[in-house]
């Protein structure tokens, strides 16, 4: 019998295919209707905050928009009044129930700024407050660790980046996501064999850069939540600037290094680590 | 004979007193002259990036301005063209030599945005490119780990937050910094006795929130750079959301919990941890 977690992991190609079908055109319409804005101000927590970190790279690289992450505690702890002039105000919450994320969107509305909710529940309080709502269509999330809702949030952020970029090739590429996810999931068996040797590790390091900076943090969070080991995430640049000194013989380091802009940098790091 | 590191740590009250004397009025003048801006866009790396994280809380809480951290790899890896409309563009670099930080300020200038350099070297390339330069006046940093330049960067960010807040009490409070630093350094002897018991730890967790979120990251970085142990930093909110499950008997957790807005939350966490 496969676990709920595994079911949800395996449902990702289907979830993303549904999301693309129902929201691609919707996102293009929203982007066409948005008033001018200078930057995105995103409120989110936990895995959703990692989706916001991904957006920081995707939105800036593809469309030039800076992304500011609004720390929720600015509102909950300090009752800060955030100036939102120039901002597109975005709240990301799987459940749409987080009071601090809702408070950021309410304030955006009060200040006359465009607001966007990204949530798995279109009837949630977060959705009720926003000008525009993107639903994840991921179905109920039953396991404790976010998997399908996290990748759905990333897909929404990629769709917005593509729509904002004015380059139709980017939007075409997003439509390949279900196929890419299926190909990735077919690697499960060799991956399960490869990770056998890590059965008794009690700590590790995860490293990613650029688009995959968020991946290294999400990977570390998943390892902590699901296996209780001590996983620490870095960008390769930050890791070289000090923490690399902590590497001792036998400490596992997992590098997220797909082909692309960051590959050469990650490969150099992998070689440096091998020589230690 | 005391180490260079210890000398630099002990020089902090003097460094900050000099900084306050030479830059308080200068910062007030800069704030009075700045054209309107909607948010701060900060480029920095390593410890300077932690100073930017501190600014995110101080600037928003005291003056309402959101702070976006511009990931340097957006420029170095992806050659992104960042839209800077509405931004006050800030570069923080102790040496003022980092090409990617300089590139962000050059782009700000090209787009007609106000630019600010915060550096320990007023004759550096970073200083040459900025409209306004705040020098740290910390003297040469000889030890590998940033100490006096990091706290000087925090002080600069606090001075700007106070000047932007239009509340003279905040500026008055900043003038107490050297006295507060002296009082803290007088605790060195009891602290040295208290840390004896951690002599053989090989990992630990550091937690701070709000203004001290940056402190937890800087503390972990210092522990890694100077003692090679595996230290992982969290906010208390993120820590509760999953990673708390990784706590086992005997794993040291260091909480940064001064009196103030976040104290009650940190105290609850300390009690939860004690019961585990």
PDB file of N, CA, C and O in Angstrom, chain B residues 195-232:
ATOM      1  N   UNK B 195      29.777  29.207  28.288  1.00  0.00           N
ATOM      2  CA  UNK B 195      29.891  28.401  27.060  1.00  0.00           C
ATOM      3  C   UNK B 195      30.834  27.207  27.212  1.00  0.00           C
ATOM      4  O   UNK B 195      30.879  26.352  26.324  1.00  0.00           O
ATOM      5  N   UNK B 196      31.556  27.144  28.330  1.00  0.00           N
ATOM      6  CA  UNK B 196      32.458  26.000  28.583  1.00  0.00           C
ATOM      7  C   UNK B 196      31.805  24.657  28.248  1.00  0.00           C
ATOM      8  O   UNK B 196      32.401  23.795  27.619  1.00  0.00           O
ATOM      9  N   UNK B 197      30.575  24.513  28.686  1.00  0.00           N
ATOM     10  CA  UNK B 197      29.903  23.226  28.538  1.00  0.00           C
ATOM     11  C   UNK B 197      29.650  22.838  27.085  1.00  0.00           C
ATOM     12  O   UNK B 197      29.294  21.695  26.793  1.00  0.00           O
ATOM     13  N   UNK B 198      29.771  23.806  26.180  1.00  0.00           N
ATOM     14  CA  UNK B 198      29.521  23.502  24.768  1.00  0.00           C
ATOM     15  C   UNK B 198      30.808  23.156  24.019  1.00  0.00           C
ATOM     16  O   UNK B 198      30.814  23.029  22.794  1.00  0.00           O
ATOM     17  N   UNK B 199      31.905  22.968  24.753  1.00  0.00           N
ATOM     18  CA  UNK B 199      33.212  22.779  24.132  1.00  0.00           C
ATOM     19  C   UNK B 199      33.211  21.677  23.067  1.00  0.00           C
ATOM     20  O   UNK B 199      33.864  21.807  22.033  1.00  0.00           O
ATOM     21  N   UNK B 200      32.505  20.603  23.300  1.00  0.00           N
ATOM     22  CA  UNK B 200      32.565  19.479  22.360  1.00  0.00           C
ATOM     23  C   UNK B 200      31.306  19.301  21.510  1.00  0.00           C
ATOM     24  O   UNK B 200      31.146  18.270  20.880  1.00  0.00           O
ATOM     25  N   UNK B 201      30.429  20.302  21.501  1.00  0.00           N
ATOM     26  CA  UNK B 201      29.279  20.157  20.605  1.00  0.00           C
ATOM     27  C   UNK B 201      29.782  20.211  19.160  1.00  0.00           C
ATOM     28  O   UNK B 201      30.766  20.879  18.865  1.00  0.00           O
ATOM     29  N   UNK B 202      29.111  19.486  18.276  1.00  0.00           N
ATOM     30  CA  UNK B 202      29.516  19.542  16.865  1.00  0.00           C
ATOM     31  C   UNK B 202      28.398  20.091  15.988  1.00  0.00           C
ATOM     32  O   UNK B 202      28.537  20.196  14.780  1.00  0.00           O
ATOM     33  N   UNK B 203      27.258  20.419  16.610  1.00  0.00           N
ATOM     34  CA  UNK B 203      26.169  21.033  15.852  1.00  0.00           C
ATOM     35  C   UNK B 203      25.288  21.810  16.814  1.00  0.00           C
ATOM     36  O   UNK B 203      25.268  21.518  18.017  1.00  0.00           O
ATOM     37  N   UNK B 204      24.555  22.749  16.285  1.00  0.00           N
ATOM     38  CA  UNK B 204      23.611  23.494  17.125  1.00  0.00           C
ATOM     39  C   UNK B 204      22.635  24.244  16.236  1.00  0.00           C
ATOM     40  O   UNK B 204      22.792  24.297  15.013  1.00  0.00           O
ATOM     41  N   UNK B 205      21.618  24.795  16.891  1.00  0.00           N
ATOM     42  CA  UNK B 205      20.604  25.578  16.201  1.00  0.00           C
ATOM     43  C   UNK B 205      20.566  26.974  16.814  1.00  0.00           C
ATOM     44  O   UNK B 205      20.711  27.115  18.037  1.00  0.00           O
ATOM     45  N   UNK B 206      20.415  27.995  15.970  1.00  0.00           N
ATOM     46  CA  UNK B 206      20.288  29.371  16.465  1.00  0.00           C
ATOM     47  C   UNK B 206      18.944  29.918  15.991  1.00  0.00           C
ATOM     48  O   UNK B 206      18.553  29.707  14.848  1.00  0.00           O
ATOM     49  N   UNK B 207      18.250  30.590  16.906  1.00  0.00           N
ATOM     50  CA  UNK B 207      16.912  31.079  16.576  1.00  0.00           C
ATOM     51  C   UNK B 207      16.752  32.532  17.007  1.00  0.00           C
ATOM     52  O   UNK B 207      17.092  32.903  18.127  1.00  0.00           O
ATOM     53  N   UNK B 208      16.232  33.342  16.115  1.00  0.00           N
ATOM     54  CA  UNK B 208      15.891  34.722  16.429  1.00  0.00           C
ATOM     55  C   UNK B 208      14.689  35.112  15.607  1.00  0.00           C
ATOM     56  O   UNK B 208      14.320  34.407  14.675  1.00  0.00           O
ATOM     57  N   UNK B 209      14.087  36.226  15.945  1.00  0.00           N
ATOM     58  CA  UNK B 209      12.902  36.638  15.199  1.00  0.00           C
ATOM     59  C   UNK B 209      12.894  38.151  15.021  1.00  0.00           C
ATOM     60  O   UNK B 209      13.482  38.871  15.822  1.00  0.00           O
ATOM     61  N   UNK B 210      12.184  38.619  14.009  1.00  0.00           N
ATOM     62  CA  UNK B 210      12.042  40.061  13.811  1.00  0.00           C
ATOM     63  C   UNK B 210      13.407  40.707  13.631  1.00  0.00           C
ATOM     64  O   UNK B 210      14.222  40.252  12.830  1.00  0.00           O
ATOM     65  N   UNK B 211      13.681  41.758  14.389  1.00  0.00           N
ATOM     66  CA  UNK B 211      14.972  42.450  14.306  1.00  0.00           C
ATOM     67  C   UNK B 211      16.131  41.469  14.458  1.00  0.00           C
ATOM     68  O   UNK B 211      17.218  41.696  13.943  1.00  0.00           O
ATOM     69  N   UNK B 212      15.939  40.416  15.229  1.00  0.00           N
ATOM     70  CA  UNK B 212      17.025  39.479  15.505  1.00  0.00           C
ATOM     71  C   UNK B 212      16.995  38.213  14.652  1.00  0.00           C
ATOM     72  O   UNK B 212      17.736  37.267  14.919  1.00  0.00           O
ATOM     73  N   UNK B 213      16.162  38.211  13.623  1.00  0.00           N
ATOM     74  CA  UNK B 213      16.234  37.150  12.619  1.00  0.00           C
ATOM     75  C   UNK B 213      17.634  37.177  11.995  1.00  0.00           C
ATOM     76  O   UNK B 213      18.304  36.139  11.882  1.00  0.00           O
ATOM     77  N   UNK B 214      18.090  38.377  11.638  1.00  0.00           N
ATOM     78  CA  UNK B 214      19.436  38.533  11.071  1.00  0.00           C
ATOM     79  C   UNK B 214      20.502  38.062  12.062  1.00  0.00           C
ATOM     80  O   UNK B 214      21.497  37.450  11.668  1.00  0.00           O
ATOM     81  N   UNK B 215      20.286  38.332  13.358  1.00  0.00           N
ATOM     82  CA  UNK B 215      21.277  37.921  14.371  1.00  0.00           C
ATOM     83  C   UNK B 215      21.445  36.406  14.385  1.00  0.00           C
ATOM     84  O   UNK B 215      22.562  35.895  14.514  1.00  0.00           O
ATOM     85  N   UNK B 216      20.337  35.670  14.269  1.00  0.00           N
ATOM     86  CA  UNK B 216      20.441  34.205  14.308  1.00  0.00           C
ATOM     87  C   UNK B 216      21.252  33.704  13.110  1.00  0.00           C
ATOM     88  O   UNK B 216      22.041  32.765  13.236  1.00  0.00           O
ATOM     89  N   UNK B 217      21.104  34.358  11.948  1.00  0.00           N
ATOM     90  CA  UNK B 217      21.876  33.953  10.771  1.00  0.00           C
ATOM     91  C   UNK B 217      23.352  34.343  10.911  1.00  0.00           C
ATOM     92  O   UNK B 217      24.243  33.579  10.546  1.00  0.00           O
ATOM     93  N   UNK B 218      23.599  35.527  11.444  1.00  0.00           N
ATOM     94  CA  UNK B 218      24.985  35.974  11.609  1.00  0.00           C
ATOM     95  C   UNK B 218      25.700  35.127  12.663  1.00  0.00           C
ATOM     96  O   UNK B 218      26.865  34.759  12.495  1.00  0.00           O
ATOM     97  N   UNK B 219      24.982  34.789  13.735  1.00  0.00           N
ATOM     98  CA  UNK B 219      25.557  33.933  14.780  1.00  0.00           C
ATOM     99  C   UNK B 219      25.927  32.555  14.211  1.00  0.00           C
ATOM    100  O   UNK B 219      27.025  32.044  14.451  1.00  0.00           O
ATOM    101  N   UNK B 220      25.028  31.972  13.423  1.00  0.00           N
ATOM    102  CA  UNK B 220      25.312  30.664  12.818  1.00  0.00           C
ATOM    103  C   UNK B 220      26.507  30.764  11.870  1.00  0.00           C
ATOM    104  O   UNK B 220      27.384  29.892  11.870  1.00  0.00           O
ATOM    105  N   UNK B 221      26.562  31.835  11.092  1.00  0.00           N
ATOM    106  CA  UNK B 221      27.679  32.008  10.150  1.00  0.00           C
ATOM    107  C   UNK B 221      29.005  32.130  10.903  1.00  0.00           C
ATOM    108  O   UNK B 221      30.006  31.504  10.538  1.00  0.00           O
ATOM    109  N   UNK B 222      29.016  32.915  11.986  1.00  0.00           N
ATOM    110  CA  UNK B 222      30.241  33.078  12.784  1.00  0.00           C
ATOM    111  C   UNK B 222      30.680  31.741  13.381  1.00  0.00           C
ATOM    112  O   UNK B 222      31.853  31.409  13.384  1.00  0.00           O
ATOM    113  N   UNK B 223      29.739  30.968  13.919  1.00  0.00           N
ATOM    114  CA  UNK B 223      30.076  29.670  14.508  1.00  0.00           C
ATOM    115  C   UNK B 223      30.679  28.747  13.457  1.00  0.00           C
ATOM    116  O   UNK B 223      31.641  28.018  13.723  1.00  0.00           O
ATOM    117  N   UNK B 224      30.119  28.784  12.252  1.00  0.00           N
ATOM    118  CA  UNK B 224      30.627  27.928  11.185  1.00  0.00           C
ATOM    119  C   UNK B 224      32.021  28.360  10.744  1.00  0.00           C
ATOM    120  O   UNK B 224      32.924  27.543  10.606  1.00  0.00           O
ATOM    121  N   UNK B 225      32.182  29.664  10.524  1.00  0.00           N
ATOM    122  CA  UNK B 225      33.466  30.166  10.028  1.00  0.00           C
ATOM    123  C   UNK B 225      34.584  29.970  11.039  1.00  0.00           C
ATOM    124  O   UNK B 225      35.721  29.713  10.687  1.00  0.00           O
ATOM    125  N   UNK B 226      34.262  30.141  12.319  1.00  0.00           N
ATOM    126  CA  UNK B 226      35.316  30.206  13.344  1.00  0.00           C
ATOM    127  C   UNK B 226      35.525  28.890  14.081  1.00  0.00           C
ATOM    128  O   UNK B 226      36.603  28.659  14.628  1.00  0.00           O
ATOM    129  N   UNK B 227      34.490  28.048  14.151  1.00  0.00           N
ATOM    130  CA  UNK B 227      34.652  26.806  14.923  1.00  0.00           C
ATOM    131  C   UNK B 227      34.326  25.565  14.106  1.00  0.00           C
ATOM    132  O   UNK B 227      34.423  24.451  14.623  1.00  0.00           O
ATOM    133  N   UNK B 228      33.918  25.741  12.833  1.00  0.00           N
ATOM    134  CA  UNK B 228      33.646  24.621  11.926  1.00  0.00           C
ATOM    135  C   UNK B 228      32.522  23.708  12.392  1.00  0.00           C
ATOM    136  O   UNK B 228      32.415  22.581  11.935  1.00  0.00           O
ATOM    137  N   UNK B 229      31.696  24.149  13.336  1.00  0.00           N
ATOM    138  CA  UNK B 229      30.582  23.274  13.703  1.00  0.00           C
ATOM    139  C   UNK B 229      29.385  23.557  12.803  1.00  0.00           C
ATOM    140  O   UNK B 229      29.334  24.564  12.099  1.00  0.00           O
ATOM    141  N   UNK B 230      28.443  22.646  12.797  1.00  0.00           N
ATOM    142  CA  UNK B 230      27.298  22.771  11.914  1.00  0.00           C
ATOM    143  C   UNK B 230      26.186  23.523  12.647  1.00  0.00           C
ATOM    144  O   UNK B 230      25.531  22.974  13.525  1.00  0.00           O
ATOM    145  N   UNK B 231      26.014  24.788  12.312  1.00  0.00           N
ATOM    146  CA  UNK B 231      25.004  25.625  12.956  1.00  0.00           C
ATOM    147  C   UNK B 231      23.936  25.992  11.940  1.00  0.00           C
ATOM    148  O   UNK B 231      24.259  26.363  10.815  1.00  0.00           O
ATOM    149  N   UNK B 232      22.683  25.857  12.338  1.00  0.00           N
ATOM    150  CA  UNK B 232      21.578  26.165  11.428  1.00  0.00           C
ATOM    151  C   UNK B 232      20.688  27.225  12.058  1.00  0.00           C
ATOM    152  O   UNK B 232      20.285  27.088  13.213  1.00  0.00           O
TER     153      UNK B 232
END
